[in-house]
Amino acid sequence: MSALHLIRHGTVAELRLDNPAKLNAFTAEMLRALEPYCEELERDASVRAVVISAEDSKAFCAGADILAWSELEPWDFARHWIRDGHRIFDRVARLSKPTIAAINGHAFGGGLEFAATTDIRVMSPTATLALPEASVGIVPGWSGTQRLIRLLGEPLVKEMALFGRRISAERALAAGFVAEIAEDPRTAAFEIAEQVAGTSGNAIEVAKYMIHAAAGEDRNAMIEALGAGMISPTEDRKEGVAAFREKRKPNFSGR
């Protein structure tokens, strides 16, 4: 059974990490469960926002389970563990629903990279962020040197990845990586998520596409999705499809 659960609370869905014995570190099973959950959430119109949380109060996520990848052959490690993790985390980042991470405990390595896939983050005052991969002889592999640079900036990422320093909630807030610091991040995240219920789901989705296009998050797909959304309701599209089905030349009106 996967230690990752999808729970629905009305219009808010929750993705909950549940591997406290390993400080919610990602196993291969948890990674595999995440991708179909994203597909399910994408197609569920009743879900307006997604909260990502964790069971353990000590750690939001300690990263990737070392036992899950340490015995892999070098090429399998690079081709599958790293690339699969990248693809799956990218899928979370590109959800059309707004996402909020409730960082109730330390977010290290892959756990920090997972939190970075969300739209905004709420953090416990005692939690810290870190990229400790060098201490076990590897480098960040799930966008720690890529997406995090955009969100936290080069100096803070270098502090963590090169010098092993932990970043406090206060510094994360000052850097704009965290939206707020709360004693109960999960409750605060749900309060934010529930505010989405009173807004237009279509407007929220398009706004997210536009922001991602500007930020370089899957820019090509976002631009083409916006273009498709503009062209889809036109009379010309309807005429073009009808002409194809009727095997005739289309008569476009420019509308």
PDB file of N, CA, C and O in Angstrom, residues 13 39 53 81 112 120 129 152 162 192-193 249:
ATOM      1  N   ALA A  13      -9.120  19.083  -2.249  1.00  0.00           N
ATOM      2  CA  ALA A  13      -8.507  17.760  -2.172  1.00  0.00           C
ATOM      3  C   ALA A  13      -7.188  17.871  -1.418  1.00  0.00           C
ATOM      4  O   ALA A  13      -6.528  18.918  -1.436  1.00  0.00           O
ATOM      5  N   GLU A  39      -3.573  12.933 -12.407  1.00  0.00           N
ATOM      6  CA  GLU A  39      -4.525  12.784 -13.510  1.00  0.00           C
ATOM      7  C   GLU A  39      -5.957  12.794 -12.991  1.00  0.00           C
ATOM      8  O   GLU A  39      -6.860  13.382 -13.600  1.00  0.00           O
ATOM      9  N   SER A  53       0.071  17.886   2.207  1.00  0.00           N
ATOM     10  CA  SER A  53       0.404  17.879   3.630  1.00  0.00           C
ATOM     11  C   SER A  53       1.168  16.606   3.976  1.00  0.00           C
ATOM     12  O   SER A  53       1.433  15.762   3.124  1.00  0.00           O
ATOM     13  N   TRP A  81      15.158   6.790 -11.727  1.00  0.00           N
ATOM     14  CA  TRP A  81      14.866   7.460 -10.458  1.00  0.00           C
ATOM     15  C   TRP A  81      14.848   8.980 -10.619  1.00  0.00           C
ATOM     16  O   TRP A  81      13.905   9.651 -10.205  1.00  0.00           O
ATOM     17  N   LEU A 112      11.893  19.306  -0.213  1.00  0.00           N
ATOM     18  CA  LEU A 112      11.893  20.724  -0.565  1.00  0.00           C
ATOM     19  C   LEU A 112      11.533  20.891  -2.042  1.00  0.00           C
ATOM     20  O   LEU A 112      10.761  21.787  -2.411  1.00  0.00           O
ATOM     21  N   ILE A 120       1.739  28.037  -3.728  1.00  0.00           N
ATOM     22  CA  ILE A 120       2.177  28.783  -2.548  1.00  0.00           C
ATOM     23  C   ILE A 120       2.429  27.791  -1.412  1.00  0.00           C
ATOM     24  O   ILE A 120       1.967  26.648  -1.444  1.00  0.00           O
ATOM     25  N   LEU A 129      14.393  24.389   5.745  1.00  0.00           N
ATOM     26  CA  LEU A 129      14.576  23.894   4.391  1.00  0.00           C
ATOM     27  C   LEU A 129      16.055  23.567   4.187  1.00  0.00           C
ATOM     28  O   LEU A 129      16.921  24.273   4.705  1.00  0.00           O
ATOM     29  N   LEU A 152      13.697  30.569  -5.035  1.00  0.00           N
ATOM     30  CA  LEU A 152      14.451  31.000  -3.859  1.00  0.00           C
ATOM     31  C   LEU A 152      15.618  31.913  -4.213  1.00  0.00           C
ATOM     32  O   LEU A 152      16.087  32.674  -3.376  1.00  0.00           O
ATOM     33  N   LEU A 162      25.661  23.896  -1.504  1.00  0.00           N
ATOM     34  CA  LEU A 162      27.121  23.895  -1.453  1.00  0.00           C
ATOM     35  C   LEU A 162      27.667  23.888  -0.029  1.00  0.00           C
ATOM     36  O   LEU A 162      28.727  23.297   0.227  1.00  0.00           O
ATOM     37  N   ILE A 192      -6.720  28.956   3.139  1.00  0.00           N
ATOM     38  CA  ILE A 192      -6.382  29.589   1.863  1.00  0.00           C
ATOM     39  C   ILE A 192      -7.091  28.881   0.720  1.00  0.00           C
ATOM     40  O   ILE A 192      -7.677  29.509  -0.172  1.00  0.00           O
ATOM     41  N   ALA A 193      -7.059  27.543   0.743  1.00  0.00           N
ATOM     42  CA  ALA A 193      -7.676  26.753  -0.329  1.00  0.00           C
ATOM     43  C   ALA A 193      -9.167  27.012  -0.426  1.00  0.00           C
ATOM     44  O   ALA A 193      -9.728  27.097  -1.531  1.00  0.00           O
ATOM     45  N   LYS A 249     -15.110  21.948 -48.948  1.00  0.00           N
ATOM     46  CA  LYS A 249     -14.219  23.064 -48.672  1.00  0.00           C
ATOM     47  C   LYS A 249     -14.846  23.961 -47.602  1.00  0.00           C
ATOM     48  O   LYS A 249     -16.028  24.320 -47.702  1.00  0.00           O
TER      49      LYS A 249
END
